[in-house]
Amino acid sequence: MASITASVYTSHVPAIGAALDLGKSGDDYWKPLFAGYEPSKAWFKDNTPDVIFLVYNDHATAFSLDMIPTFAIGCAAEYQPADEGWGPRPVPVVKGHPQLAAHIAHSVIQDDFDLTIVNRMDVDHGLTVPLSLVCGQVQQWPCAVIPFAVNVVQYPVPSGRRCFNLGRAIRKAVALYDEPLKVQIWGTGGMSHQLQGPRAGLINREWDNRFLDRLIAEPEALADLPHLEYVQEAGSEGIELVMWLIARGAMSDRPPRVAHRFYHVPASNTAVGHLILENSQ
């Protein structure tokens, strides 16, 4: 049977991808940020899964305001890097796992979560930046990836509780897959940031780190955090953090092992949070 071995949480700031692609990762501004991911790259080499189930939000590349699914699962064999206005990132094509993706879709939909099944889409920085941060600059990604897009752009967005429970349904689905695959689930986006309006540039270090504490130790209670607090305390784009609850909900109910934790500000105008949790054996 397949099993979820670990969860990875990270911001997906587009400027991070640009810094990597333009060879600026050693610059004074960026060096401290990328140093925080060196332990993650080493960890990943020792813990490479068969499949990554990667939760992210699309930034008007695969979906537009004309059509916004709340939850969308990629069931294709591969996904091209998206052109977000300045050409696609120079990163490998993402290879999918259609069989596991279709199985998860079937199981989760039967558990009353409505998913949009996507058989063709390009993937933007929300998905490729996390892969670059943890896998490094590679000729091909080291494992298959199932993209899972969540609407955190246009209200109404799903509640933290629904995201957490969805993670539990994904955990159940993976455990029912009749092949011994090692699966990691990644939650991406955040942390505190606001890109527009009078509060543009908002970063809340204290709130971010409390969120990380609670994600580790009390995810069940954290799932009930209201949308209003995300927006008030973490900015309009801080709502992306509900996606981390999908990954956390997919973990075992037993306390996880913290393999790595990192927090850095700023990256562009965003607080960067990063966490690796391993399931207890």
PDB file of C-alpha atoms in Angstrom:
ATOM      1  CA  MET A   1       0.000   0.000   0.000  1.00  0.00           C
ATOM      2  CA  ALA A   2       1.095   3.592  -0.567  1.00  0.00           C
ATOM      3  CA  SER A   3       1.862   5.806   2.396  1.00  0.00           C
ATOM      4  CA  ILE A   4       2.508   9.462   3.183  1.00  0.00           C
ATOM      5  CA  THR A   5       5.938   9.656   4.758  1.00  0.00           C
ATOM      6  CA  ALA A   6       6.392  13.402   5.250  1.00  0.00           C
ATOM      7  CA  SER A   7       4.982  16.841   4.575  1.00  0.00           C
ATOM      8  CA  VAL A   8       6.875  19.895   3.352  1.00  0.00           C
ATOM      9  CA  TYR A   9       5.686  23.483   3.772  1.00  0.00           C
ATOM     10  CA  THR A  10       7.191  26.467   2.009  1.00  0.00           C
ATOM     11  CA  SER A  11       6.486  29.870   0.550  1.00  0.00           C
ATOM     12  CA  HIS A  12       6.496  30.093  -3.250  1.00  0.00           C
ATOM     13  CA  VAL A  13       7.570  33.698  -3.891  1.00  0.00           C
ATOM     14  CA  PRO A  14       8.070  34.279  -7.652  1.00  0.00           C
ATOM     15  CA  ALA A  15      11.146  36.446  -7.068  1.00  0.00           C
ATOM     16  CA  ILE A  16      12.874  33.414  -5.529  1.00  0.00           C
ATOM     17  CA  GLY A  17      12.562  31.600  -8.829  1.00  0.00           C
ATOM     18  CA  ALA A  18      13.870  34.631 -10.697  1.00  0.00           C
ATOM     19  CA  ALA A  19      16.865  34.853  -8.345  1.00  0.00           C
ATOM     20  CA  LEU A  20      17.712  31.217  -9.024  1.00  0.00           C
ATOM     21  CA  ASP A  21      17.188  31.454 -12.759  1.00  0.00           C
ATOM     22  CA  LEU A  22      19.305  34.615 -13.077  1.00  0.00           C
ATOM     23  CA  GLY A  23      22.160  33.264 -10.972  1.00  0.00           C
ATOM     24  CA  LYS A  24      21.615  35.656  -8.063  1.00  0.00           C
ATOM     25  CA  SER A  25      21.278  33.115  -5.254  1.00  0.00           C
ATOM     26  CA  GLY A  26      24.725  34.082  -3.935  1.00  0.00           C
ATOM     27  CA  ASP A  27      23.959  37.796  -3.786  1.00  0.00           C
ATOM     28  CA  ASP A  28      23.976  39.400  -0.338  1.00  0.00           C
ATOM     29  CA  TYR A  29      20.201  39.878  -0.401  1.00  0.00           C
ATOM     30  CA  TRP A  30      19.355  36.295  -1.352  1.00  0.00           C
ATOM     31  CA  LYS A  31      22.140  34.266   0.244  1.00  0.00           C
ATOM     32  CA  PRO A  32      20.571  33.996   3.742  1.00  0.00           C
ATOM     33  CA  LEU A  33      17.314  32.745   2.272  1.00  0.00           C
ATOM     34  CA  PHE A  34      18.853  30.029   0.127  1.00  0.00           C
ATOM     35  CA  ALA A  35      21.107  28.962   3.004  1.00  0.00           C
ATOM     36  CA  GLY A  36      17.960  28.080   4.946  1.00  0.00           C
ATOM     37  CA  TYR A  37      17.046  25.514   2.300  1.00  0.00           C
ATOM     38  CA  GLU A  38      20.416  23.731   2.206  1.00  0.00           C
ATOM     39  CA  PRO A  39      19.373  21.340   5.018  1.00  0.00           C
ATOM     40  CA  SER A  40      16.151  20.666   3.091  1.00  0.00           C
ATOM     41  CA  LYS A  41      18.014  19.710  -0.065  1.00  0.00           C
ATOM     42  CA  ALA A  42      20.197  17.316   1.907  1.00  0.00           C
ATOM     43  CA  TRP A  43      17.130  15.874   3.639  1.00  0.00           C
ATOM     44  CA  PHE A  44      15.323  15.429   0.333  1.00  0.00           C
ATOM     45  CA  LYS A  45      18.231  13.512  -1.225  1.00  0.00           C
ATOM     46  CA  ASP A  46      17.993  11.049   1.655  1.00  0.00           C
ATOM     47  CA  ASN A  47      14.186  10.966   1.592  1.00  0.00           C
ATOM     48  CA  THR A  48      13.236  11.212  -2.083  1.00  0.00           C
ATOM     49  CA  PRO A  49       9.660   9.963  -2.507  1.00  0.00           C
ATOM     50  CA  ASP A  50       8.076   8.260  -5.477  1.00  0.00           C
ATOM     51  CA  VAL A  51       5.440  10.979  -5.741  1.00  0.00           C
ATOM     52  CA  ILE A  52       4.950  14.517  -4.428  1.00  0.00           C
ATOM     53  CA  PHE A  53       1.352  15.656  -3.997  1.00  0.00           C
ATOM     54  CA  LEU A  54       1.905  19.406  -4.264  1.00  0.00           C
ATOM     55  CA  VAL A  55      -0.750  21.819  -3.022  1.00  0.00           C
ATOM     56  CA  TYR A  56      -0.426  25.321  -4.484  1.00  0.00           C
ATOM     57  CA  ASN A  57      -2.478  28.110  -5.992  1.00  0.00           C
ATOM     58  CA  ASP A  58      -2.529  29.036  -9.628  1.00  0.00           C
ATOM     59  CA  HIS A  59      -1.762  32.675 -10.456  1.00  0.00           C
ATOM     60  CA  ALA A  60      -4.038  33.210 -13.490  1.00  0.00           C
ATOM     61  CA  THR A  61      -2.082  30.902 -15.796  1.00  0.00           C
ATOM     62  CA  ALA A  62      -4.048  27.641 -15.875  1.00  0.00           C
ATOM     63  CA  PHE A  63      -7.215  29.334 -14.625  1.00  0.00           C
ATOM     64  CA  SER A  64      -8.526  32.870 -14.987  1.00  0.00           C
ATOM     65  CA  LEU A  65     -11.315  34.824 -13.358  1.00  0.00           C
ATOM     66  CA  ASP A  66     -13.579  33.277 -16.000  1.00  0.00           C
ATOM     67  CA  MET A  67     -13.318  29.883 -14.283  1.00  0.00           C
ATOM     68  CA  ILE A  68     -11.954  29.297 -10.780  1.00  0.00           C
ATOM     69  CA  PRO A  69     -12.256  25.805  -9.308  1.00  0.00           C
ATOM     70  CA  THR A  70     -12.045  25.628  -5.539  1.00  0.00           C
ATOM     71  CA  PHE A  71      -9.996  22.412  -5.690  1.00  0.00           C
ATOM     72  CA  ALA A  72      -8.426  21.068  -8.893  1.00  0.00           C
ATOM     73  CA  ILE A  73      -6.319  17.917  -9.232  1.00  0.00           C
ATOM     74  CA  GLY A  74      -3.952  17.373 -12.125  1.00  0.00           C
ATOM     75  CA  CYS A  75      -4.368  13.942 -13.688  1.00  0.00           C
ATOM     76  CA  ALA A  76      -2.112  14.438 -16.716  1.00  0.00           C
ATOM     77  CA  ALA A  77       1.115  12.635 -17.582  1.00  0.00           C
ATOM     78  CA  GLU A  78       3.100  15.872 -17.693  1.00  0.00           C
ATOM     79  CA  TYR A  79       2.851  19.624 -17.164  1.00  0.00           C
ATOM     80  CA  GLN A  80       4.796  22.364 -18.927  1.00  0.00           C
ATOM     81  CA  PRO A  81       6.217  25.328 -16.969  1.00  0.00           C
ATOM     82  CA  ALA A  82       3.873  28.268 -17.538  1.00  0.00           C
ATOM     83  CA  ASP A  83       4.708  31.521 -19.281  1.00  0.00           C
ATOM     84  CA  GLU A  84       3.736  34.105 -16.667  1.00  0.00           C
ATOM     85  CA  GLY A  85       4.512  37.094 -18.870  1.00  0.00           C
ATOM     86  CA  TRP A  86       8.298  36.877 -19.142  1.00  0.00           C
ATOM     87  CA  GLY A  87       8.663  33.401 -20.612  1.00  0.00           C
ATOM     88  CA  PRO A  88       8.536  30.016 -18.870  1.00  0.00           C
ATOM     89  CA  ARG A  89      11.040  29.347 -16.105  1.00  0.00           C
ATOM     90  CA  PRO A  90      14.021  27.285 -17.350  1.00  0.00           C
ATOM     91  CA  VAL A  91      13.059  24.275 -15.261  1.00  0.00           C
ATOM     92  CA  PRO A  92      12.210  20.686 -16.240  1.00  0.00           C
ATOM     93  CA  VAL A  93       8.821  19.551 -17.422  1.00  0.00           C
ATOM     94  CA  VAL A  94       6.842  18.206 -14.462  1.00  0.00           C
ATOM     95  CA  LYS A  95       6.045  14.513 -14.823  1.00  0.00           C
ATOM     96  CA  GLY A  96       2.730  13.506 -13.296  1.00  0.00           C
ATOM     97  CA  HIS A  97       1.370  10.254 -11.897  1.00  0.00           C
ATOM     98  CA  PRO A  98      -2.006   9.843 -13.629  1.00  0.00           C
ATOM     99  CA  GLN A  99      -2.824   6.518 -11.965  1.00  0.00           C
ATOM    100  CA  LEU A 100      -2.414   7.736  -8.382  1.00  0.00           C
ATOM    101  CA  ALA A 101      -4.015  11.086  -9.206  1.00  0.00           C
ATOM    102  CA  ALA A 102      -7.101   9.385 -10.669  1.00  0.00           C
ATOM    103  CA  HIS A 103      -7.310   7.070  -7.661  1.00  0.00           C
ATOM    104  CA  ILE A 104      -7.118  10.005  -5.228  1.00  0.00           C
ATOM    105  CA  ALA A 105      -9.740  11.923  -7.221  1.00  0.00           C
ATOM    106  CA  HIS A 106     -12.116   8.965  -7.147  1.00  0.00           C
ATOM    107  CA  SER A 107     -11.653   8.317  -3.427  1.00  0.00           C
ATOM    108  CA  VAL A 108     -11.865  11.969  -2.358  1.00  0.00           C
ATOM    109  CA  ILE A 109     -14.933  12.678  -4.481  1.00  0.00           C
ATOM    110  CA  GLN A 110     -16.634   9.608  -2.995  1.00  0.00           C
ATOM    111  CA  ASP A 111     -15.874  11.169   0.395  1.00  0.00           C
ATOM    112  CA  ASP A 112     -17.953  14.187  -0.700  1.00  0.00           C
ATOM    113  CA  PHE A 113     -15.183  16.623  -1.662  1.00  0.00           C
ATOM    114  CA  ASP A 114     -15.887  18.094  -5.090  1.00  0.00           C
ATOM    115  CA  LEU A 115     -12.700  18.199  -7.161  1.00  0.00           C
ATOM    116  CA  THR A 116     -12.183  19.553 -10.652  1.00  0.00           C
ATOM    117  CA  ILE A 117     -10.216  17.010 -12.692  1.00  0.00           C
ATOM    118  CA  VAL A 118      -7.672  18.681 -14.980  1.00  0.00           C
ATOM    119  CA  ASN A 119      -6.093  16.714 -17.820  1.00  0.00           C
ATOM    120  CA  ARG A 120      -4.124  19.569 -19.350  1.00  0.00           C
ATOM    121  CA  MET A 121      -2.600  22.639 -17.713  1.00  0.00           C
ATOM    122  CA  ASP A 122       0.644  24.541 -17.351  1.00  0.00           C
ATOM    123  CA  VAL A 123       2.094  25.017 -13.873  1.00  0.00           C
ATOM    124  CA  ASP A 124       3.398  28.356 -12.613  1.00  0.00           C
ATOM    125  CA  HIS A 125       5.790  29.532  -9.908  1.00  0.00           C
ATOM    126  CA  GLY A 126       3.415  28.364  -7.189  1.00  0.00           C
ATOM    127  CA  LEU A 127       4.499  24.819  -8.028  1.00  0.00           C
ATOM    128  CA  THR A 128       7.939  25.179  -9.618  1.00  0.00           C
ATOM    129  CA  VAL A 129       9.549  27.476  -7.013  1.00  0.00           C
ATOM    130  CA  PRO A 130       9.003  24.989  -4.142  1.00  0.00           C
ATOM    131  CA  LEU A 131      10.448  22.207  -6.304  1.00  0.00           C
ATOM    132  CA  SER A 132      13.512  24.326  -7.098  1.00  0.00           C
ATOM    133  CA  LEU A 133      14.051  25.241  -3.449  1.00  0.00           C
ATOM    134  CA  VAL A 134      13.989  21.673  -2.174  1.00  0.00           C
ATOM    135  CA  CYS A 135      15.168  19.637  -5.179  1.00  0.00           C
ATOM    136  CA  GLY A 136      17.717  22.152  -6.462  1.00  0.00           C
ATOM    137  CA  GLN A 137      18.490  23.165 -10.031  1.00  0.00           C
ATOM    138  CA  VAL A 138      18.243  19.835 -11.791  1.00  0.00           C
ATOM    139  CA  GLN A 139      17.948  18.492 -15.337  1.00  0.00           C
ATOM    140  CA  GLN A 140      14.808  16.580 -14.396  1.00  0.00           C
ATOM    141  CA  TRP A 141      12.687  16.477 -11.276  1.00  0.00           C
ATOM    142  CA  PRO A 142      13.614  13.446  -9.160  1.00  0.00           C
ATOM    143  CA  CYS A 143      10.082  12.088  -8.824  1.00  0.00           C
ATOM    144  CA  ALA A 144       6.544  12.358 -10.137  1.00  0.00           C
ATOM    145  CA  VAL A 145       4.399  15.308  -9.035  1.00  0.00           C
ATOM    146  CA  ILE A 146       0.616  15.565  -8.714  1.00  0.00           C
ATOM    147  CA  PRO A 147      -0.429  19.239  -8.880  1.00  0.00           C
ATOM    148  CA  PHE A 148      -3.333  20.202  -6.640  1.00  0.00           C
ATOM    149  CA  ALA A 149      -4.547  23.771  -7.165  1.00  0.00           C
ATOM    150  CA  VAL A 150      -6.615  25.580  -4.537  1.00  0.00           C
ATOM    151  CA  ASN A 151      -8.495  28.827  -5.029  1.00  0.00           C
ATOM    152  CA  VAL A 152      -7.108  31.367  -2.558  1.00  0.00           C
ATOM    153  CA  VAL A 153      -7.321  34.228  -5.054  1.00  0.00           C
ATOM    154  CA  GLN A 154     -11.009  34.999  -5.480  1.00  0.00           C
ATOM    155  CA  TYR A 155     -13.412  34.939  -2.537  1.00  0.00           C
ATOM    156  CA  PRO A 156     -15.059  32.805  -1.331  1.00  0.00           C
ATOM    157  CA  VAL A 157     -12.070  30.575  -0.567  1.00  0.00           C
ATOM    158  CA  PRO A 158     -12.268  27.270   1.333  1.00  0.00           C
ATOM    159  CA  SER A 159     -12.118  27.316   5.108  1.00  0.00           C
ATOM    160  CA  GLY A 160      -9.155  26.052   7.052  1.00  0.00           C
ATOM    161  CA  ARG A 161     -11.363  23.321   8.495  1.00  0.00           C
ATOM    162  CA  ARG A 162     -12.408  22.121   5.047  1.00  0.00           C
ATOM    163  CA  CYS A 163      -8.781  22.121   3.897  1.00  0.00           C
ATOM    164  CA  PHE A 164      -7.704  20.134   6.960  1.00  0.00           C
ATOM    165  CA  ASN A 165     -10.457  17.575   6.461  1.00  0.00           C
ATOM    166  CA  LEU A 166      -9.606  17.337   2.779  1.00  0.00           C
ATOM    167  CA  GLY A 167      -6.064  16.438   3.814  1.00  0.00           C
ATOM    168  CA  ARG A 168      -7.466  13.603   5.894  1.00  0.00           C
ATOM    169  CA  ALA A 169      -9.436  12.352   2.888  1.00  0.00           C
ATOM    170  CA  ILE A 170      -6.261  12.464   0.779  1.00  0.00           C
ATOM    171  CA  ARG A 171      -4.421  10.464   3.466  1.00  0.00           C
ATOM    172  CA  LYS A 172      -7.147   7.831   3.346  1.00  0.00           C
ATOM    173  CA  ALA A 173      -7.014   7.721  -0.456  1.00  0.00           C
ATOM    174  CA  VAL A 174      -3.250   7.269  -0.556  1.00  0.00           C
ATOM    175  CA  ALA A 175      -3.418   4.447   2.003  1.00  0.00           C
ATOM    176  CA  LEU A 176      -5.919   2.628  -0.231  1.00  0.00           C
ATOM    177  CA  TYR A 177      -3.678   2.729  -3.311  1.00  0.00           C
ATOM    178  CA  ASP A 178      -2.488  -0.799  -4.034  1.00  0.00           C
ATOM    179  CA  GLU A 179       1.161  -0.101  -4.813  1.00  0.00           C
ATOM    180  CA  PRO A 180       4.008   0.473  -2.318  1.00  0.00           C
ATOM    181  CA  LEU A 181       4.636   4.117  -3.151  1.00  0.00           C
ATOM    182  CA  LYS A 182       6.283   6.629  -0.841  1.00  0.00           C
ATOM    183  CA  VAL A 183       4.325   9.880  -1.057  1.00  0.00           C
ATOM    184  CA  GLN A 184       5.107  13.323   0.306  1.00  0.00           C
ATOM    185  CA  ILE A 185       2.478  16.055   0.516  1.00  0.00           C
ATOM    186  CA  TRP A 186       3.604  19.649   0.171  1.00  0.00           C
ATOM    187  CA  GLY A 187       1.666  22.736   1.237  1.00  0.00           C
ATOM    188  CA  THR A 188       2.844  25.980  -0.328  1.00  0.00           C
ATOM    189  CA  GLY A 189       2.148  29.724  -0.270  1.00  0.00           C
ATOM    190  CA  GLY A 190       2.370  32.450   2.356  1.00  0.00           C
ATOM    191  CA  MET A 191       3.528  33.430   4.846  1.00  0.00           C
ATOM    192  CA  SER A 192       2.355  36.913   5.824  1.00  0.00           C
ATOM    193  CA  HIS A 193       2.277  39.346   2.920  1.00  0.00           C
ATOM    194  CA  GLN A 194       0.031  41.891   1.274  1.00  0.00           C
ATOM    195  CA  LEU A 195       0.619  43.048  -2.279  1.00  0.00           C
ATOM    196  CA  GLN A 196      -1.744  46.005  -2.564  1.00  0.00           C
ATOM    197  CA  GLY A 197      -3.603  48.749  -0.721  1.00  0.00           C
ATOM    198  CA  PRO A 198      -2.584  50.844   2.297  1.00  0.00           C
ATOM    199  CA  ARG A 199      -1.069  47.805   4.053  1.00  0.00           C
ATOM    200  CA  ALA A 200       1.078  46.694   1.097  1.00  0.00           C
ATOM    201  CA  GLY A 201       4.317  45.241   2.410  1.00  0.00           C
ATOM    202  CA  LEU A 202       2.807  43.968   5.677  1.00  0.00           C
ATOM    203  CA  ILE A 203       4.852  41.248   7.414  1.00  0.00           C
ATOM    204  CA  ASN A 204       3.944  39.835  10.832  1.00  0.00           C
ATOM    205  CA  ARG A 205       6.847  37.796  12.238  1.00  0.00           C
ATOM    206  CA  GLU A 206       5.183  36.994  15.565  1.00  0.00           C
ATOM    207  CA  TRP A 207       1.967  35.741  14.000  1.00  0.00           C
ATOM    208  CA  ASP A 208       3.830  33.693  11.375  1.00  0.00           C
ATOM    209  CA  ASN A 209       5.941  31.886  13.952  1.00  0.00           C
ATOM    210  CA  ARG A 210       2.933  31.225  16.150  1.00  0.00           C
ATOM    211  CA  PHE A 211       1.241  29.706  13.099  1.00  0.00           C
ATOM    212  CA  LEU A 212       4.240  27.395  12.608  1.00  0.00           C
ATOM    213  CA  ASP A 213       4.143  26.412  16.290  1.00  0.00           C
ATOM    214  CA  ARG A 214       0.462  25.557  16.080  1.00  0.00           C
ATOM    215  CA  LEU A 215       0.815  23.758  12.754  1.00  0.00           C
ATOM    216  CA  ILE A 216       3.261  21.400  14.444  1.00  0.00           C
ATOM    217  CA  ALA A 217       1.603  20.966  17.831  1.00  0.00           C
ATOM    218  CA  GLU A 218      -2.122  21.716  17.497  1.00  0.00           C
ATOM    219  CA  PRO A 219      -3.253  21.503  13.871  1.00  0.00           C
ATOM    220  CA  GLU A 220      -6.782  20.451  14.809  1.00  0.00           C
ATOM    221  CA  ALA A 221      -7.361  23.709  16.673  1.00  0.00           C
ATOM    222  CA  LEU A 222      -5.499  25.754  14.051  1.00  0.00           C
ATOM    223  CA  ALA A 223      -7.935  24.474  11.423  1.00  0.00           C
ATOM    224  CA  ASP A 224     -10.680  26.564  13.039  1.00  0.00           C
ATOM    225  CA  LEU A 225      -8.818  29.852  12.621  1.00  0.00           C
ATOM    226  CA  PRO A 226     -11.271  32.212  10.852  1.00  0.00           C
ATOM    227  CA  HIS A 227     -10.476  33.822   7.511  1.00  0.00           C
ATOM    228  CA  LEU A 228     -10.698  37.249   9.078  1.00  0.00           C
ATOM    229  CA  GLU A 229      -7.688  36.581  11.312  1.00  0.00           C
ATOM    230  CA  TYR A 230      -5.562  35.452   8.356  1.00  0.00           C
ATOM    231  CA  VAL A 231      -6.353  38.703   6.549  1.00  0.00           C
ATOM    232  CA  GLN A 232      -6.039  40.989   9.565  1.00  0.00           C
ATOM    233  CA  GLU A 233      -2.828  39.493  10.920  1.00  0.00           C
ATOM    234  CA  ALA A 234      -1.083  38.074   7.838  1.00  0.00           C
ATOM    235  CA  GLY A 235      -2.351  40.356   5.063  1.00  0.00           C
ATOM    236  CA  SER A 236      -4.642  39.741   2.130  1.00  0.00           C
ATOM    237  CA  GLU A 237      -2.330  37.109   0.647  1.00  0.00           C
ATOM    238  CA  GLY A 238      -1.768  35.430   4.011  1.00  0.00           C
ATOM    239  CA  ILE A 239      -4.924  33.433   3.313  1.00  0.00           C
ATOM    240  CA  GLU A 240      -2.700  31.169   1.191  1.00  0.00           C
ATOM    241  CA  LEU A 241      -1.750  29.453   4.447  1.00  0.00           C
ATOM    242  CA  VAL A 242      -4.995  27.466   4.453  1.00  0.00           C
ATOM    243  CA  MET A 243      -3.256  25.317   1.836  1.00  0.00           C
ATOM    244  CA  TRP A 244      -0.734  24.236   4.461  1.00  0.00           C
ATOM    245  CA  LEU A 245      -3.621  22.735   6.411  1.00  0.00           C
ATOM    246  CA  ILE A 246      -4.311  20.296   3.571  1.00  0.00           C
ATOM    247  CA  ALA A 247      -0.787  18.944   3.912  1.00  0.00           C
ATOM    248  CA  ARG A 248      -0.999  18.867   7.709  1.00  0.00           C
ATOM    249  CA  GLY A 249      -4.353  17.090   7.654  1.00  0.00           C
ATOM    250  CA  ALA A 250      -2.830  14.365   5.485  1.00  0.00           C
ATOM    251  CA  MET A 251      -0.262  13.528   8.155  1.00  0.00           C
ATOM    252  CA  SER A 252      -0.661  10.863  10.818  1.00  0.00           C
ATOM    253  CA  ASP A 253      -2.593  11.756  13.949  1.00  0.00           C
ATOM    254  CA  ARG A 254       0.547  10.973  15.948  1.00  0.00           C
ATOM    255  CA  PRO A 255       2.904  13.885  16.710  1.00  0.00           C
ATOM    256  CA  PRO A 256       5.327  14.394  13.805  1.00  0.00           C
ATOM    257  CA  ARG A 257       9.093  14.716  13.909  1.00  0.00           C
ATOM    258  CA  VAL A 258      10.335  18.165  12.924  1.00  0.00           C
ATOM    259  CA  ALA A 259      13.122  17.543  10.421  1.00  0.00           C
ATOM    260  CA  HIS A 260      13.733  21.222   9.615  1.00  0.00           C
ATOM    261  CA  ARG A 261      12.258  24.634  10.382  1.00  0.00           C
ATOM    262  CA  PHE A 262      13.241  27.956   8.842  1.00  0.00           C
ATOM    263  CA  TYR A 263      11.861  31.497   8.752  1.00  0.00           C
ATOM    264  CA  HIS A 264      13.243  34.513   6.889  1.00  0.00           C
ATOM    265  CA  VAL A 265      12.177  38.045   5.982  1.00  0.00           C
ATOM    266  CA  PRO A 266      11.993  39.515   3.559  1.00  0.00           C
ATOM    267  CA  ALA A 267      12.032  37.790   0.190  1.00  0.00           C
ATOM    268  CA  SER A 268      10.754  40.415  -2.190  1.00  0.00           C
ATOM    269  CA  ASN A 269       7.914  41.699   0.048  1.00  0.00           C
ATOM    270  CA  THR A 270       6.988  38.385   1.642  1.00  0.00           C
ATOM    271  CA  ALA A 271       7.818  36.495   4.813  1.00  0.00           C
ATOM    272  CA  VAL A 272       9.231  33.083   3.944  1.00  0.00           C
ATOM    273  CA  GLY A 273       8.320  30.128   6.132  1.00  0.00           C
ATOM    274  CA  HIS A 274       9.534  26.570   5.710  1.00  0.00           C
ATOM    275  CA  LEU A 275       8.911  23.373   7.633  1.00  0.00           C
ATOM    276  CA  ILE A 276       9.528  19.653   7.101  1.00  0.00           C
ATOM    277  CA  LEU A 277       7.548  17.184   9.177  1.00  0.00           C
ATOM    278  CA  GLU A 278       8.081  13.429   9.129  1.00  0.00           C
ATOM    279  CA  ASN A 279       5.444  10.907  10.083  1.00  0.00           C
ATOM    280  CA  SER A 280       6.277   8.752  13.099  1.00  0.00           C
ATOM    281  CA  GLN A 281       7.275   5.255  12.110  1.00  0.00           C
TER     282      GLN A 281
END
